[in-house]
mmCIF file of C-alpha atoms in Angstrom:
data_model
loop_
_atom_site.group_PDB
_atom_site.id
_atom_site.type_symbol
_atom_site.label_atom_id
_atom_site.label_comp_id
_atom_site.label_asym_id
_atom_site.label_seq_id
_atom_site.Cartn_x
_atom_site.Cartn_y
_atom_site.Cartn_z
ATOM 1 C CA UNK M 1 -37.941 7.334 -5.710
ATOM 2 C CA UNK M 2 -35.837 8.659 -8.134
ATOM 3 C CA UNK M 3 -32.137 10.092 -7.994
ATOM 4 C CA UNK M 4 -32.610 13.775 -8.187
ATOM 5 C CA UNK M 5 -35.584 13.516 -5.900
ATOM 6 C CA UNK M 6 -33.395 11.036 -3.327
ATOM 7 C CA UNK M 7 -29.609 13.059 -3.527
ATOM 8 C CA UNK M 8 -32.713 16.457 -3.037
ATOM 9 C CA UNK M 9 -34.535 14.754 -0.077
ATOM 10 C CA UNK M 10 -30.855 13.670 2.239
ATOM 11 C CA UNK M 11 -28.553 16.373 0.526
ATOM 12 C CA UNK M 12 -28.377 18.412 4.530
ATOM 13 C CA UNK M 13 -28.046 15.284 5.688
ATOM 14 C CA UNK M 14 -25.232 13.897 4.564
ATOM 15 C CA UNK M 15 -23.801 18.071 4.261
ATOM 16 C CA UNK M 16 -24.231 17.177 8.693
ATOM 17 C CA UNK M 17 -21.955 14.075 7.596
ATOM 18 C CA UNK M 18 -19.112 16.144 6.228
ATOM 19 C CA UNK M 19 -18.978 18.230 9.042
ATOM 20 C CA UNK M 20 -18.937 16.135 11.441
ATOM 21 C CA UNK M 21 -15.943 14.413 9.564
ATOM 22 C CA UNK M 22 -14.002 17.315 9.340
ATOM 23 C CA UNK M 23 -14.660 18.105 12.358
ATOM 24 C CA UNK M 24 -16.441 21.344 11.840
ATOM 25 C CA UNK M 25 -19.983 20.194 13.926
ATOM 26 C CA UNK M 26 -19.337 18.745 17.434
ATOM 27 C CA UNK M 27 -20.370 14.922 17.512
ATOM 28 C CA UNK M 28 -20.503 12.676 20.514
ATOM 29 C CA UNK M 29 -20.211 9.090 20.215
ATOM 30 C CA UNK M 30 -23.669 8.120 20.101
ATOM 31 C CA UNK M 31 -24.472 10.457 17.499
ATOM 32 C CA UNK M 32 -21.693 9.384 15.581
ATOM 33 C CA UNK M 33 -23.070 6.150 15.287
ATOM 34 C CA UNK M 34 -26.349 6.825 14.373
ATOM 35 C CA UNK M 35 -25.248 8.581 11.914
ATOM 36 C CA UNK M 36 -23.708 5.666 10.519
ATOM 37 C CA UNK M 37 -26.231 3.743 10.546
ATOM 38 C CA UNK M 38 -28.556 6.073 9.025
ATOM 39 C CA UNK M 39 -25.706 6.737 6.559
ATOM 40 C CA UNK M 40 -25.827 2.583 5.885
ATOM 41 C CA UNK M 41 -28.964 2.286 5.123
ATOM 42 C CA UNK M 42 -29.116 5.309 2.467
ATOM 43 C CA UNK M 43 -25.983 3.877 0.581
ATOM 44 C CA UNK M 44 -27.945 0.274 0.957
ATOM 45 C CA UNK M 45 -30.427 2.596 -0.490
ATOM 46 C CA UNK M 46 -28.083 4.000 -3.469
ATOM 47 C CA UNK M 47 -26.702 0.424 -4.133
ATOM 48 C CA UNK M 48 -30.233 -0.930 -4.865
ATOM 49 C CA UNK M 49 -31.209 1.818 -6.895
ATOM 50 C CA UNK M 50 -28.582 3.577 -8.577
ATOM 51 C CA UNK M 51 -26.187 0.827 -8.200
ATOM 52 C CA UNK M 52 -23.328 2.946 -11.031
ATOM 53 C CA UNK M 53 -23.691 6.058 -9.612
ATOM 54 C CA UNK M 54 -21.365 8.545 -8.584
ATOM 55 C CA UNK M 55 -24.103 8.717 -4.870
ATOM 56 C CA UNK M 56 -22.794 5.378 -4.284
ATOM 57 C CA UNK M 57 -19.515 6.372 -4.692
ATOM 58 C CA UNK M 58 -19.750 9.290 -2.179
ATOM 59 C CA UNK M 59 -21.795 7.567 0.274
ATOM 60 C CA UNK M 60 -19.452 4.740 0.251
ATOM 61 C CA UNK M 61 -16.654 7.064 0.677
ATOM 62 C CA UNK M 62 -19.061 9.308 4.144
ATOM 63 C CA UNK M 63 -19.340 5.917 5.804
ATOM 64 C CA UNK M 64 -16.195 5.202 5.769
ATOM 65 C CA UNK M 65 -14.865 8.334 7.292
ATOM 66 C CA UNK M 66 -17.938 8.296 9.996
ATOM 67 C CA UNK M 67 -16.824 4.381 10.922
ATOM 68 C CA UNK M 68 -13.327 5.448 11.355
ATOM 69 C CA UNK M 69 -14.867 8.969 13.503
ATOM 70 C CA UNK M 70 -16.476 6.548 15.620
ATOM 71 C CA UNK M 71 -13.576 3.764 16.228
ATOM 72 C CA UNK M 72 -11.430 6.789 17.214
ATOM 73 C CA UNK M 73 -14.139 7.737 19.912
ATOM 74 C CA UNK M 74 -15.713 5.014 21.267
ATOM 75 C CA UNK M 75 -12.696 2.862 21.570
ATOM 76 C CA UNK M 76 -10.131 5.489 22.699
ATOM 77 C CA UNK M 77 -9.515 3.372 25.946
ATOM 78 C CA UNK M 78 -7.779 0.724 23.435
ATOM 79 C CA UNK M 79 -4.206 0.629 21.927
ATOM 80 C CA UNK M 80 -4.358 3.309 19.995
ATOM 81 C CA UNK M 81 -1.496 1.196 17.446
ATOM 82 C CA UNK M 82 -2.971 -1.787 17.842
ATOM 83 C CA UNK M 83 -7.035 -0.001 16.189
ATOM 84 C CA UNK M 84 -4.743 1.559 13.749
ATOM 85 C CA UNK M 85 -2.712 -1.476 12.555
ATOM 86 C CA UNK M 86 -5.658 -4.037 12.614
ATOM 87 C CA UNK M 87 -9.247 -1.761 11.803
ATOM 88 C CA UNK M 88 -8.504 1.621 10.408
ATOM 89 C CA UNK M 89 -5.657 0.809 7.778
ATOM 90 C CA UNK M 90 -7.386 -2.386 6.400
ATOM 91 C CA UNK M 91 -10.460 -0.510 6.007
ATOM 92 C CA UNK M 92 -8.693 2.480 4.182
ATOM 93 C CA UNK M 93 -6.712 -0.598 1.768
ATOM 94 C CA UNK M 94 -10.552 -1.642 0.965
ATOM 95 C CA UNK M 95 -11.744 1.415 0.331
ATOM 96 C CA UNK M 96 -9.009 2.684 -1.930
ATOM 97 C CA UNK M 97 -7.937 -1.530 -3.386
ATOM 98 C CA UNK M 98 -8.395 -0.156 -6.784
ATOM 99 C CA UNK M 99 -4.939 1.831 -6.568
ATOM 100 C CA UNK M 100 -3.302 -1.432 -4.895
ATOM 101 C CA UNK M 101 -4.957 -3.034 -8.059
ATOM 102 C CA UNK M 102 -3.600 -0.451 -10.685
ATOM 103 C CA UNK M 103 -0.016 -0.139 -8.902
ATOM 104 C CA UNK M 104 0.487 -4.164 -8.890
ATOM 105 C CA UNK M 105 -0.115 -4.309 -12.790
ATOM 106 C CA UNK M 106 2.458 -1.090 -13.262
ATOM 107 C CA UNK M 107 4.655 -2.879 -10.878
ATOM 108 C CA UNK M 108 4.416 -6.435 -13.053
ATOM 109 C CA UNK M 109 4.779 -4.316 -16.408
ATOM 110 C CA UNK M 110 7.790 -2.008 -15.608
ATOM 111 C CA UNK M 111 9.699 -5.597 -13.702
ATOM 112 C CA UNK M 112 8.889 -7.294 -16.957
ATOM 113 C CA UNK M 113 10.428 -3.852 -19.346
ATOM 114 C CA UNK M 114 13.288 -4.317 -17.506
ATOM 115 C CA UNK M 115 13.323 -8.026 -18.239
ATOM 116 C CA UNK M 116 13.280 -7.237 -21.876
ATOM 117 C CA UNK M 117 15.073 -4.209 -22.035
ATOM 118 C CA UNK M 118 18.639 -5.995 -20.083
ATOM 119 C CA UNK M 119 17.650 -8.995 -22.682
ATOM 120 C CA UNK M 120 17.778 -7.324 -25.837
ATOM 121 C CA UNK M 121 20.737 -4.270 -24.798
ATOM 122 C CA UNK M 122 23.667 -5.507 -23.507
ATOM 123 C CA UNK M 123 24.429 -1.985 -22.003
ATOM 124 C CA UNK M 124 20.798 -1.779 -19.602
ATOM 125 C CA UNK M 125 22.183 -3.774 -16.983
ATOM 126 C CA UNK M 126 25.596 -1.345 -16.843
ATOM 127 C CA UNK M 127 23.272 1.944 -17.493
ATOM 128 C CA UNK M 128 20.701 1.014 -14.371
ATOM 129 C CA UNK M 129 22.907 -0.209 -12.069
ATOM 130 C CA UNK M 130 26.561 1.176 -12.658
ATOM 131 C CA UNK M 131 29.874 -0.184 -13.503
ATOM 132 C CA UNK M 132 31.173 -0.645 -9.962
ATOM 133 C CA UNK M 133 28.775 -2.801 -9.295
ATOM 134 C CA UNK M 134 28.285 -4.628 -12.080
ATOM 135 C CA UNK M 135 32.116 -5.489 -11.758
ATOM 136 C CA UNK M 136 31.749 -6.451 -8.310
ATOM 137 C CA UNK M 137 28.771 -8.428 -8.898
ATOM 138 C CA UNK M 138 30.720 -10.238 -11.542
ATOM 139 C CA UNK M 139 33.446 -11.283 -9.335
ATOM 140 C CA UNK M 140 31.226 -12.457 -6.796
ATOM 141 C CA UNK M 141 30.169 -14.731 -9.088
ATOM 142 C CA UNK M 142 33.831 -16.080 -10.226
ATOM 143 C CA UNK M 143 34.725 -16.860 -6.881
ATOM 144 C CA UNK M 144 31.116 -18.346 -6.234
ATOM 145 C CA UNK M 145 29.154 -16.051 -4.122
ATOM 146 C CA UNK M 146 26.898 -14.209 -6.111
ATOM 147 C CA UNK M 147 25.225 -12.101 -3.235
ATOM 148 C CA UNK M 148 28.444 -11.874 -1.428
ATOM 149 C CA UNK M 149 27.329 -7.628 -1.114
ATOM 150 C CA UNK M 150 24.793 -8.495 1.402
ATOM 151 C CA UNK M 151 27.974 -9.636 3.268
ATOM 152 C CA UNK M 152 30.042 -6.838 3.823
ATOM 153 C CA UNK M 153 29.529 -4.380 6.425
ATOM 154 C CA UNK M 154 28.613 -5.752 10.216
ATOM 155 C CA UNK M 155 24.931 -6.859 10.817
ATOM 156 C CA UNK M 156 23.691 -3.830 12.350
ATOM 157 C CA UNK M 157 25.496 -1.079 10.374
ATOM 158 C CA UNK M 158 23.929 -2.951 7.144
ATOM 159 C CA UNK M 159 20.266 -3.058 9.110
ATOM 160 C CA UNK M 160 20.410 0.596 9.939
ATOM 161 C CA UNK M 161 21.947 1.842 6.721
ATOM 162 C CA UNK M 162 19.613 -0.394 4.226
ATOM 163 C CA UNK M 163 16.426 0.851 6.881
ATOM 164 C CA UNK M 164 17.232 4.133 6.507
ATOM 165 C CA UNK M 165 17.751 4.045 2.435
ATOM 166 C CA UNK M 166 14.432 1.730 2.225
ATOM 167 C CA UNK M 167 12.555 4.038 4.454
ATOM 168 C CA UNK M 168 13.984 7.180 2.025
ATOM 169 C CA UNK M 169 12.754 5.334 -0.968
ATOM 170 C CA UNK M 170 9.292 4.567 -0.091
ATOM 171 C CA UNK M 171 9.026 8.253 0.992
ATOM 172 C CA UNK M 172 9.813 9.469 -1.757
ATOM 173 C CA UNK M 173 7.390 7.093 -4.138
ATOM 174 C CA UNK M 174 4.555 8.673 -1.220
ATOM 175 C CA UNK M 175 5.845 12.240 -1.405
ATOM 176 C CA UNK M 176 6.747 12.780 -5.034
ATOM 177 C CA UNK M 177 2.736 11.297 -5.473
ATOM 178 C CA UNK M 178 1.884 15.476 -5.161
ATOM 179 C CA UNK M 179 2.491 16.009 -8.356
ATOM 180 C CA UNK M 180 -0.254 14.568 -9.549
ATOM 181 C CA UNK M 181 1.017 10.977 -9.130
ATOM 182 C CA UNK M 182 3.682 11.361 -11.608
ATOM 183 C CA UNK M 183 6.011 11.980 -9.321
ATOM 184 C CA UNK M 184 5.359 8.583 -7.673
ATOM 185 C CA UNK M 185 5.485 6.750 -11.124
ATOM 186 C CA UNK M 186 8.826 7.722 -11.992
ATOM 187 C CA UNK M 187 10.438 6.545 -8.516
ATOM 188 C CA UNK M 188 8.626 3.088 -9.136
ATOM 189 C CA UNK M 189 9.471 3.070 -13.029
ATOM 190 C CA UNK M 190 12.839 3.150 -11.539
ATOM 191 C CA UNK M 191 12.977 0.749 -8.936
ATOM 192 C CA UNK M 192 10.747 -1.841 -10.820
ATOM 193 C CA UNK M 193 13.183 -1.356 -14.373
ATOM 194 C CA UNK M 194 16.285 -1.973 -11.897
ATOM 195 C CA UNK M 195 14.208 -5.336 -10.022
ATOM 196 C CA UNK M 196 13.633 -6.477 -13.750
ATOM 197 C CA UNK M 197 17.054 -5.962 -15.212
ATOM 198 C CA UNK M 198 18.582 -7.185 -11.890
ATOM 199 C CA UNK M 199 17.112 -10.143 -11.769
ATOM 200 C CA UNK M 200 17.704 -10.676 -15.568
ATOM 201 C CA UNK M 201 20.933 -9.953 -15.033
ATOM 202 C CA UNK M 202 21.230 -13.052 -12.874
ATOM 203 C CA UNK M 203 19.615 -15.130 -14.991
ATOM 204 C CA UNK M 204 21.882 -14.566 -18.193
ATOM 205 C CA UNK M 205 24.867 -15.991 -16.046
ATOM 206 C CA UNK M 206 23.762 -19.240 -14.638
ATOM 207 C CA UNK M 207 22.886 -18.175 -10.894
ATOM 208 C CA UNK M 208 19.330 -16.923 -11.025
ATOM 209 C CA UNK M 209 17.681 -19.567 -7.902
ATOM 210 C CA UNK M 210 21.247 -18.350 -5.744
ATOM 211 C CA UNK M 211 19.886 -14.831 -6.991
ATOM 212 C CA UNK M 212 16.772 -15.340 -5.712
ATOM 213 C CA UNK M 213 17.304 -17.285 -2.721
ATOM 214 C CA UNK M 214 19.297 -14.190 -1.783
ATOM 215 C CA UNK M 215 17.803 -11.135 -2.650
ATOM 216 C CA UNK M 216 14.162 -12.347 -2.272
ATOM 217 C CA UNK M 217 14.876 -13.536 1.252
ATOM 218 C CA UNK M 218 14.142 -9.313 2.750
ATOM 219 C CA UNK M 219 13.061 -8.547 -1.088
ATOM 220 C CA UNK M 220 9.598 -9.865 -0.437
ATOM 221 C CA UNK M 221 8.656 -7.366 2.082
ATOM 222 C CA UNK M 222 11.187 -4.497 0.890
ATOM 223 C CA UNK M 223 9.335 -4.445 -2.957
ATOM 224 C CA UNK M 224 5.916 -5.173 -1.688
ATOM 225 C CA UNK M 225 5.871 -2.360 0.319
ATOM 226 C CA UNK M 226 7.166 -0.320 -2.204
ATOM 227 C CA UNK M 227 4.223 -1.051 -4.460
ATOM 228 C CA UNK M 228 2.277 -0.595 -1.291
ATOM 229 C CA UNK M 229 3.849 2.917 -0.763
ATOM 230 C CA UNK M 230 3.455 3.679 -4.197
ATOM 231 C CA UNK M 231 -0.248 3.871 -4.347
ATOM 232 C CA UNK M 232 -0.664 5.681 -1.049
ATOM 233 C CA UNK M 233 1.866 8.020 -3.624
ATOM 234 C CA UNK M 234 -1.669 7.652 -6.699
ATOM 235 C CA UNK M 235 -4.118 7.780 -4.032
ATOM 236 C CA UNK M 236 -2.117 11.307 -2.554
ATOM 237 C CA UNK M 237 -2.205 12.523 -6.170
ATOM 238 C CA UNK M 238 -5.925 11.103 -7.390
ATOM 239 C CA UNK M 239 -7.219 13.929 -4.176
ATOM 240 C CA UNK M 240 -5.902 16.023 -6.251
ATOM 241 C CA UNK M 241 -6.840 15.361 -9.733
ATOM 242 C CA UNK M 242 -9.757 13.646 -9.143
ATOM 243 C CA UNK M 243 -12.075 16.091 -6.166
ATOM 244 C CA UNK M 244 -15.427 14.130 -7.123
ATOM 245 C CA UNK M 245 -18.348 15.918 -5.542
ATOM 246 C CA UNK M 246 -15.465 17.468 -3.008
ATOM 247 C CA UNK M 247 -13.854 20.949 -3.363
ATOM 248 C CA UNK M 248 -10.345 20.540 -4.444
ATOM 249 C CA UNK M 249 -9.452 21.739 -0.760
ATOM 250 C CA UNK M 250 -10.968 18.966 1.446
ATOM 251 C CA UNK M 251 -10.533 16.331 -1.490
ATOM 252 C CA UNK M 252 -6.883 16.847 -1.014
ATOM 253 C CA UNK M 253 -7.565 16.619 2.608
ATOM 254 C CA UNK M 254 -9.064 13.466 2.790
ATOM 255 C CA UNK M 255 -7.234 12.149 0.556
ATOM 256 C CA UNK M 256 -3.565 12.939 2.252
ATOM 257 C CA UNK M 257 -5.284 11.933 5.733
ATOM 258 C CA UNK M 258 -6.119 8.601 4.381
ATOM 259 C CA UNK M 259 -2.762 7.735 2.416
ATOM 260 C CA UNK M 260 -0.559 8.912 5.082
ATOM 261 C CA UNK M 261 -2.353 6.351 7.226
ATOM 262 C CA UNK M 262 -1.746 3.557 4.383
ATOM 263 C CA UNK M 263 1.854 4.957 4.057
ATOM 264 C CA UNK M 264 3.061 4.639 7.480
ATOM 265 C CA UNK M 265 1.304 1.070 7.645
ATOM 266 C CA UNK M 266 4.104 0.070 5.568
ATOM 267 C CA UNK M 267 7.103 1.145 7.962
ATOM 268 C CA UNK M 268 7.197 -2.239 10.081
ATOM 269 C CA UNK M 269 7.692 -4.429 6.998
ATOM 270 C CA UNK M 270 10.432 -1.872 5.955
ATOM 271 C CA UNK M 271 12.004 -2.722 9.075
ATOM 272 C CA UNK M 272 11.648 -6.191 9.061
ATOM 273 C CA UNK M 273 12.792 -5.971 5.481
ATOM 274 C CA UNK M 274 16.462 -4.407 6.515
ATOM 275 C CA UNK M 275 16.412 -6.724 9.533
ATOM 276 C CA UNK M 276 16.121 -10.024 7.164
ATOM 277 C CA UNK M 277 19.133 -8.062 4.786
ATOM 278 C CA UNK M 278 20.976 -7.169 7.285
ATOM 279 C CA UNK M 279 21.095 -10.026 9.529
ATOM 280 C CA UNK M 280 20.051 -13.320 7.098
ATOM 281 C CA UNK M 281 20.386 -12.848 3.824
ATOM 282 C CA UNK M 282 23.957 -12.884 4.406
ATOM 283 C CA UNK M 283 23.672 -16.286 4.587
ATOM 284 C CA UNK M 284 21.539 -17.438 1.930
ATOM 285 C CA UNK M 285 24.512 -19.089 0.543
ATOM 286 C CA UNK M 286 25.199 -21.196 3.511
ATOM 287 C CA UNK M 287 20.982 -22.136 4.120
ATOM 288 C CA UNK M 288 19.458 -25.307 2.528
ATOM 289 C CA UNK M 289 17.314 -24.507 0.063
ATOM 290 C CA UNK M 290 13.638 -25.460 1.888
ATOM 291 C CA UNK M 291 15.258 -22.506 4.864
ATOM 292 C CA UNK M 292 15.397 -20.042 2.376
ATOM 293 C CA UNK M 293 12.811 -21.336 0.283
ATOM 294 C CA UNK M 294 9.876 -20.991 4.095
ATOM 295 C CA UNK M 295 11.236 -17.520 4.595
ATOM 296 C CA UNK M 296 10.440 -16.376 1.561
ATOM 297 C CA UNK M 297 7.217 -18.205 1.187
ATOM 298 C CA UNK M 298 6.407 -16.925 5.068
ATOM 299 C CA UNK M 299 7.148 -12.930 4.317
ATOM 300 C CA UNK M 300 5.715 -12.654 1.008
ATOM 301 C CA UNK M 301 2.292 -14.575 2.877
ATOM 302 C CA UNK M 302 2.330 -12.038 5.243
ATOM 303 C CA UNK M 303 2.535 -9.074 3.649
ATOM 304 C CA UNK M 304 0.044 -10.333 1.055
ATOM 305 C CA UNK M 305 -2.282 -11.581 4.001
ATOM 306 C CA UNK M 306 -2.121 -8.053 5.764
ATOM 307 C CA UNK M 307 -2.886 -5.918 2.151
ATOM 308 C CA UNK M 308 -4.609 -8.264 -0.018
ATOM 309 C CA UNK M 309 -7.154 -10.444 2.128
ATOM 310 C CA UNK M 310 -7.000 -8.791 6.052
ATOM 311 C CA UNK M 311 -9.045 -5.663 4.754
ATOM 312 C CA UNK M 312 -11.973 -8.329 3.105
ATOM 313 C CA UNK M 313 -12.105 -9.790 6.212
ATOM 314 C CA UNK M 314 -12.041 -6.467 7.917
ATOM 315 C CA UNK M 315 -14.883 -4.894 5.709
ATOM 316 C CA UNK M 316 -17.050 -7.728 6.254
ATOM 317 C CA UNK M 317 -16.812 -8.016 9.753
ATOM 318 C CA UNK M 318 -17.742 -4.333 9.663
ATOM 319 C CA UNK M 319 -21.053 -4.700 7.458
ATOM 320 C CA UNK M 320 -21.565 -8.246 9.714
ATOM 321 C CA UNK M 321 -21.819 -5.628 12.516
ATOM 322 C CA UNK M 322 -23.879 -2.753 10.677
ATOM 323 C CA UNK M 323 -26.476 -5.262 9.377
ATOM 324 C CA UNK M 324 -27.076 -5.851 13.145
ATOM 325 C CA UNK M 325 -27.559 -2.924 14.671
ATOM 326 C CA UNK M 326 -30.392 -2.304 11.503
#
């Protein structure tokens, strides 16, 4: 069947799907489940005969949205928070996985820019971090504790202050995506340049490993979360710039709803990073190497698994369930 005929034959049914997604047509759980099965059949057909078509992208998006509707209505009796983190967010991350890829590529590129700038411009670090912070850090290095700044203040005071600041930075990375993603890029660039120049500064002072042991105890989750929050901002911006087959308003509604959920999913990691920075990082200089390395690898492994591996496992599980239903 030609693609035009396939679209013409099914467009009324797909319109019904859209109405169900946006809540303009009331469907009970069984009807939604039936719609999902039909959608997966259409998607499978389109992937077979029109693999590079926009129809596949459109149907894949509808199928994902209908699945979320099903799990929200049929599993209302289950823990909604648990379902949000174990099913809904991973499926969304899988659906928008290319934006995570873009964010990580941009992250490594801009951090490298910070390193190169700090290497070839002696004033760059002071420009980014400020004279006061640089001078204080140089004094701490002379005293043998480059990470002394993390030991200032009380544990709880540091934890609360740091967490609020990190949540604020993450919110800016996400919300500024409404400006077509340019706002997100600007905030992301600031933080990445700062990180790159900051790490090179410690390398230049001969205390690189000590800085890694301190910064990345909390930084593994904190920085990774910022990358995810920025990816959410890019999703938000793309929903405005590239509505695809939807109207721009409906595309924005979908983009905002989905990107906001991904953004919310970073909160536990950001809060955990704040806890580590307030209570653990201050003792990094006295820790054995194996312990600080273990904490860094553990925290990086947890957040990496959740956003880079687990979404593929959940998606595969959904496909298997769909195949059994057919």
